[in-house]
Amino acid sequence: MSTLIPTIKSGNKKPVEPNFNLLPSLPSWFDDILGKGLGTEFMSNFNTGITLPAVNVINSDNEFVIDMAVPGLKKSDFEINIDNQVLSIGVETKTENNEKNENYTRREFGYSSFKRTFTIPESVDADKISADYSDGILKIHLPKREEAKRKPVKQIKIS
């Protein structure tokens, strides 16, 4: 709780009168209990949407590779575009379940989406960018232009 309760300091001869306006109110106690104790357990299935996935960017001699962990999706869920040296990776999924029984009808639906964007360096050959999705990992390969690839060390002999 963020509300402070006054206490008696040692050596103080006059006791501090409690000010009940400084005590936490009943609604704030409920907020603390629901926010900390029951919030995640009670509502564990409430918001199961996709959060912004973490990304690994690997810079090798010949290419950049973007790895993104996004399990549970299909290849068709992804939209990957390049526009004006900006790579955008987006996902939009919709789910709908209908269950009918003789005594009740239950309908649940959900919507999830995210979009990540990356500025592509001039050293990338945009025409050769490729992507693959396997075992929940999206990999985007951004090959470097020939002139940008790291050249092996050349030793110069003194004449």
PDB file of C-alpha atoms in Angstrom:
ATOM      1  CA  MET A   1       0.000   0.000   0.000  1.00  0.00           C
ATOM      2  CA  SER A   2       1.265   3.430  -0.782  1.00  0.00           C
ATOM      3  CA  THR A   3      -0.442   5.246   2.116  1.00  0.00           C
ATOM      4  CA  LEU A   4       1.790   5.881   5.121  1.00  0.00           C
ATOM      5  CA  ILE A   5       0.505   5.336   8.667  1.00  0.00           C
ATOM      6  CA  PRO A   6       1.921   7.711  11.331  1.00  0.00           C
ATOM      7  CA  THR A   7       3.974   6.098  14.089  1.00  0.00           C
ATOM      8  CA  ILE A   8       5.376   7.346  17.397  1.00  0.00           C
ATOM      9  CA  LYS A   9       9.050   8.283  17.205  1.00  0.00           C
ATOM     10  CA  SER A  10      11.236   7.139  20.061  1.00  0.00           C
ATOM     11  CA  GLY A  11      11.901   9.900  22.574  1.00  0.00           C
ATOM     12  CA  ASN A  12       8.671  11.697  21.742  1.00  0.00           C
ATOM     13  CA  LYS A  13       6.764  12.283  24.979  1.00  0.00           C
ATOM     14  CA  LYS A  14       3.492  13.277  23.364  1.00  0.00           C
ATOM     15  CA  PRO A  15       1.784  10.395  21.485  1.00  0.00           C
ATOM     16  CA  VAL A  16       0.704  11.146  17.960  1.00  0.00           C
ATOM     17  CA  GLU A  17      -3.049  11.114  17.556  1.00  0.00           C
ATOM     18  CA  PRO A  18      -4.032   8.751  14.744  1.00  0.00           C
ATOM     19  CA  ASN A  19      -5.464  10.555  11.761  1.00  0.00           C
ATOM     20  CA  PHE A  20      -7.964   8.181  10.223  1.00  0.00           C
ATOM     21  CA  ASN A  21      -7.971  10.192   6.996  1.00  0.00           C
ATOM     22  CA  LEU A  22      -4.426   8.917   6.372  1.00  0.00           C
ATOM     23  CA  LEU A  23      -5.407   5.275   6.736  1.00  0.00           C
ATOM     24  CA  PRO A  24      -6.083   3.438   3.513  1.00  0.00           C
ATOM     25  CA  SER A  25      -9.699   3.437   2.465  1.00  0.00           C
ATOM     26  CA  LEU A  26     -11.641   0.228   2.002  1.00  0.00           C
ATOM     27  CA  PRO A  27     -11.699   0.580  -1.800  1.00  0.00           C
ATOM     28  CA  SER A  28      -7.917   1.003  -1.887  1.00  0.00           C
ATOM     29  CA  TRP A  29      -7.513  -2.198   0.157  1.00  0.00           C
ATOM     30  CA  PHE A  30      -9.701  -4.019  -2.362  1.00  0.00           C
ATOM     31  CA  ASP A  31      -7.644  -2.584  -5.218  1.00  0.00           C
ATOM     32  CA  ASP A  32      -4.454  -3.826  -3.553  1.00  0.00           C
ATOM     33  CA  ILE A  33      -5.906  -7.290  -2.908  1.00  0.00           C
ATOM     34  CA  LEU A  34      -7.398  -7.660  -6.377  1.00  0.00           C
ATOM     35  CA  GLY A  35      -4.418  -6.101  -8.095  1.00  0.00           C
ATOM     36  CA  LYS A  36      -1.823  -8.272  -6.354  1.00  0.00           C
ATOM     37  CA  GLY A  37      -3.474 -11.436  -5.118  1.00  0.00           C
ATOM     38  CA  LEU A  38      -6.401 -12.270  -7.321  1.00  0.00           C
ATOM     39  CA  GLY A  39      -5.670 -10.212 -10.420  1.00  0.00           C
ATOM     40  CA  THR A  40      -3.541 -12.678 -12.319  1.00  0.00           C
ATOM     41  CA  GLU A  41      -4.940 -15.925 -10.935  1.00  0.00           C
ATOM     42  CA  PHE A  42      -8.597 -14.956 -11.129  1.00  0.00           C
ATOM     43  CA  MET A  43      -8.362 -13.485 -14.599  1.00  0.00           C
ATOM     44  CA  SER A  44      -5.755 -15.779 -16.100  1.00  0.00           C
ATOM     45  CA  ASN A  45      -7.883 -16.461 -19.194  1.00  0.00           C
ATOM     46  CA  PHE A  46      -9.231 -12.929 -19.567  1.00  0.00           C
ATOM     47  CA  ASN A  47      -6.547 -11.414 -21.772  1.00  0.00           C
ATOM     48  CA  THR A  48      -4.714 -14.089 -23.713  1.00  0.00           C
ATOM     49  CA  GLY A  49      -3.808 -11.794 -26.599  1.00  0.00           C
ATOM     50  CA  ILE A  50      -0.376 -11.640 -28.104  1.00  0.00           C
ATOM     51  CA  THR A  51       2.065  -9.299 -26.439  1.00  0.00           C
ATOM     52  CA  LEU A  52       4.866  -7.647 -28.350  1.00  0.00           C
ATOM     53  CA  PRO A  53       7.318 -10.487 -29.006  1.00  0.00           C
ATOM     54  CA  ALA A  54      10.992 -10.137 -28.210  1.00  0.00           C
ATOM     55  CA  VAL A  55      13.419 -10.167 -31.104  1.00  0.00           C
ATOM     56  CA  ASN A  56      17.013 -11.301 -31.557  1.00  0.00           C
ATOM     57  CA  VAL A  57      18.994  -9.584 -34.298  1.00  0.00           C
ATOM     58  CA  ILE A  58      22.106 -11.435 -35.404  1.00  0.00           C
ATOM     59  CA  ASN A  59      24.784  -9.657 -37.427  1.00  0.00           C
ATOM     60  CA  SER A  60      26.957 -12.182 -39.268  1.00  0.00           C
ATOM     61  CA  ASP A  61      29.514 -11.561 -42.008  1.00  0.00           C
ATOM     62  CA  ASN A  62      27.029 -12.186 -44.840  1.00  0.00           C
ATOM     63  CA  GLU A  63      23.618 -11.263 -43.448  1.00  0.00           C
ATOM     64  CA  PHE A  64      21.445  -9.975 -40.635  1.00  0.00           C
ATOM     65  CA  VAL A  65      18.976 -12.474 -39.184  1.00  0.00           C
ATOM     66  CA  ILE A  66      15.921 -11.459 -37.183  1.00  0.00           C
ATOM     67  CA  ASP A  67      14.623 -14.233 -34.897  1.00  0.00           C
ATOM     68  CA  MET A  68      11.193 -13.782 -33.344  1.00  0.00           C
ATOM     69  CA  ALA A  69       9.524 -16.315 -31.027  1.00  0.00           C
ATOM     70  CA  VAL A  70       5.820 -16.372 -31.936  1.00  0.00           C
ATOM     71  CA  PRO A  71       4.452 -19.860 -31.220  1.00  0.00           C
ATOM     72  CA  GLY A  72       0.940 -20.996 -32.051  1.00  0.00           C
ATOM     73  CA  LEU A  73       0.611 -19.116 -35.319  1.00  0.00           C
ATOM     74  CA  LYS A  74       0.362 -20.163 -38.954  1.00  0.00           C
ATOM     75  CA  LYS A  75       2.470 -18.833 -41.807  1.00  0.00           C
ATOM     76  CA  SER A  76      -0.646 -17.212 -43.219  1.00  0.00           C
ATOM     77  CA  ASP A  77      -1.085 -15.121 -40.016  1.00  0.00           C
ATOM     78  CA  PHE A  78       2.031 -13.050 -40.810  1.00  0.00           C
ATOM     79  CA  GLU A  79       2.237  -9.964 -42.983  1.00  0.00           C
ATOM     80  CA  ILE A  80       5.807  -8.929 -43.771  1.00  0.00           C
ATOM     81  CA  ASN A  81       6.412  -5.812 -45.875  1.00  0.00           C
ATOM     82  CA  ILE A  82       9.236  -3.518 -46.911  1.00  0.00           C
ATOM     83  CA  ASP A  83       8.391   0.112 -47.590  1.00  0.00           C
ATOM     84  CA  ASN A  84      11.001   2.856 -47.961  1.00  0.00           C
ATOM     85  CA  GLN A  85      13.770   0.934 -46.148  1.00  0.00           C
ATOM     86  CA  VAL A  86      11.406  -0.055 -43.282  1.00  0.00           C
ATOM     87  CA  LEU A  87      10.697  -3.728 -42.627  1.00  0.00           C
ATOM     88  CA  SER A  88       7.374  -4.329 -40.870  1.00  0.00           C
ATOM     89  CA  ILE A  89       6.257  -7.628 -39.358  1.00  0.00           C
ATOM     90  CA  GLY A  90       2.623  -7.835 -38.354  1.00  0.00           C
ATOM     91  CA  VAL A  91       0.225 -10.474 -37.083  1.00  0.00           C
ATOM     92  CA  GLU A  92      -3.515 -10.312 -36.739  1.00  0.00           C
ATOM     93  CA  THR A  93      -5.491 -13.285 -35.452  1.00  0.00           C
ATOM     94  CA  LYS A  94      -9.163 -13.739 -34.675  1.00  0.00           C
ATOM     95  CA  THR A  95     -10.682 -16.679 -32.834  1.00  0.00           C
ATOM     96  CA  GLU A  96     -14.293 -17.589 -32.310  1.00  0.00           C
ATOM     97  CA  ASN A  97     -15.796 -20.544 -30.474  1.00  0.00           C
ATOM     98  CA  ASN A  98     -19.474 -21.416 -30.383  1.00  0.00           C
ATOM     99  CA  GLU A  99     -20.752 -24.142 -28.104  1.00  0.00           C
ATOM    100  CA  LYS A 100     -24.405 -25.092 -27.954  1.00  0.00           C
ATOM    101  CA  ASN A 101     -25.903 -27.477 -25.456  1.00  0.00           C
ATOM    102  CA  GLU A 102     -29.529 -28.186 -24.725  1.00  0.00           C
ATOM    103  CA  ASN A 103     -29.446 -25.909 -21.632  1.00  0.00           C
ATOM    104  CA  TYR A 104     -27.045 -23.149 -22.645  1.00  0.00           C
ATOM    105  CA  THR A 105     -25.171 -21.411 -25.418  1.00  0.00           C
ATOM    106  CA  ARG A 106     -21.632 -20.156 -24.960  1.00  0.00           C
ATOM    107  CA  ARG A 107     -19.803 -17.958 -27.427  1.00  0.00           C
ATOM    108  CA  GLU A 108     -16.244 -16.781 -26.922  1.00  0.00           C
ATOM    109  CA  PHE A 109     -14.163 -14.702 -29.288  1.00  0.00           C
ATOM    110  CA  GLY A 110     -10.799 -13.020 -29.261  1.00  0.00           C
ATOM    111  CA  TYR A 111      -8.616 -10.729 -31.285  1.00  0.00           C
ATOM    112  CA  SER A 112      -4.832 -10.397 -31.094  1.00  0.00           C
ATOM    113  CA  SER A 113      -2.358  -8.362 -33.075  1.00  0.00           C
ATOM    114  CA  PHE A 114       1.107  -6.871 -33.013  1.00  0.00           C
ATOM    115  CA  LYS A 115       3.414  -5.040 -35.383  1.00  0.00           C
ATOM    116  CA  ARG A 116       7.191  -4.620 -35.200  1.00  0.00           C
ATOM    117  CA  THR A 117       9.128  -2.365 -37.523  1.00  0.00           C
ATOM    118  CA  PHE A 118      12.850  -2.174 -38.309  1.00  0.00           C
ATOM    119  CA  THR A 119      14.858   0.288 -40.365  1.00  0.00           C
ATOM    120  CA  ILE A 120      16.866  -1.632 -42.922  1.00  0.00           C
ATOM    121  CA  PRO A 121      20.468  -0.441 -43.295  1.00  0.00           C
ATOM    122  CA  GLU A 122      21.716   0.541 -46.740  1.00  0.00           C
ATOM    123  CA  SER A 123      24.062  -2.460 -46.618  1.00  0.00           C
ATOM    124  CA  VAL A 124      21.113  -4.900 -47.006  1.00  0.00           C
ATOM    125  CA  ASP A 125      20.079  -6.183 -50.427  1.00  0.00           C
ATOM    126  CA  ALA A 126      16.302  -5.671 -50.045  1.00  0.00           C
ATOM    127  CA  ASP A 127      15.497  -7.746 -53.146  1.00  0.00           C
ATOM    128  CA  LYS A 128      16.943 -10.888 -51.564  1.00  0.00           C
ATOM    129  CA  ILE A 129      15.218 -10.741 -48.146  1.00  0.00           C
ATOM    130  CA  SER A 130      13.544 -14.038 -47.240  1.00  0.00           C
ATOM    131  CA  ALA A 131      11.614 -15.465 -44.288  1.00  0.00           C
ATOM    132  CA  ASP A 132      10.755 -18.864 -42.859  1.00  0.00           C
ATOM    133  CA  TYR A 133       8.588 -19.977 -39.945  1.00  0.00           C
ATOM    134  CA  SER A 134       9.212 -23.270 -38.165  1.00  0.00           C
ATOM    135  CA  ASP A 135       8.551 -24.573 -34.649  1.00  0.00           C
ATOM    136  CA  GLY A 136       7.191 -21.204 -33.481  1.00  0.00           C
ATOM    137  CA  ILE A 137      10.254 -19.213 -34.614  1.00  0.00           C
ATOM    138  CA  LEU A 138      10.032 -16.655 -37.413  1.00  0.00           C
ATOM    139  CA  LYS A 139      13.413 -16.059 -39.072  1.00  0.00           C
ATOM    140  CA  ILE A 140      13.925 -13.217 -41.503  1.00  0.00           C
ATOM    141  CA  HIS A 141      17.158 -13.285 -43.480  1.00  0.00           C
ATOM    142  CA  LEU A 142      18.485  -9.919 -44.680  1.00  0.00           C
ATOM    143  CA  PRO A 143      21.509 -10.618 -46.899  1.00  0.00           C
ATOM    144  CA  LYS A 144      24.162  -7.935 -47.108  1.00  0.00           C
ATOM    145  CA  ARG A 145      25.186  -6.389 -50.427  1.00  0.00           C
ATOM    146  CA  GLU A 146      28.441  -7.730 -51.820  1.00  0.00           C
ATOM    147  CA  GLU A 147      30.287  -4.484 -51.125  1.00  0.00           C
ATOM    148  CA  ALA A 148      29.082  -4.493 -47.492  1.00  0.00           C
ATOM    149  CA  LYS A 149      30.168  -8.032 -46.671  1.00  0.00           C
ATOM    150  CA  ARG A 150      33.137  -8.316 -44.411  1.00  0.00           C
ATOM    151  CA  LYS A 151      36.245  -9.111 -46.370  1.00  0.00           C
ATOM    152  CA  PRO A 152      38.913 -11.411 -45.016  1.00  0.00           C
ATOM    153  CA  VAL A 153      41.968  -9.771 -43.546  1.00  0.00           C
ATOM    154  CA  LYS A 154      44.531  -9.123 -46.236  1.00  0.00           C
ATOM    155  CA  GLN A 155      48.127  -9.141 -45.137  1.00  0.00           C
ATOM    156  CA  ILE A 156      50.403  -6.679 -46.885  1.00  0.00           C
ATOM    157  CA  LYS A 157      54.020  -7.618 -47.292  1.00  0.00           C
ATOM    158  CA  ILE A 158      56.684  -4.976 -47.075  1.00  0.00           C
ATOM    159  CA  SER A 159      58.945  -4.787 -50.160  1.00  0.00           C
TER     160      SER A 159
END
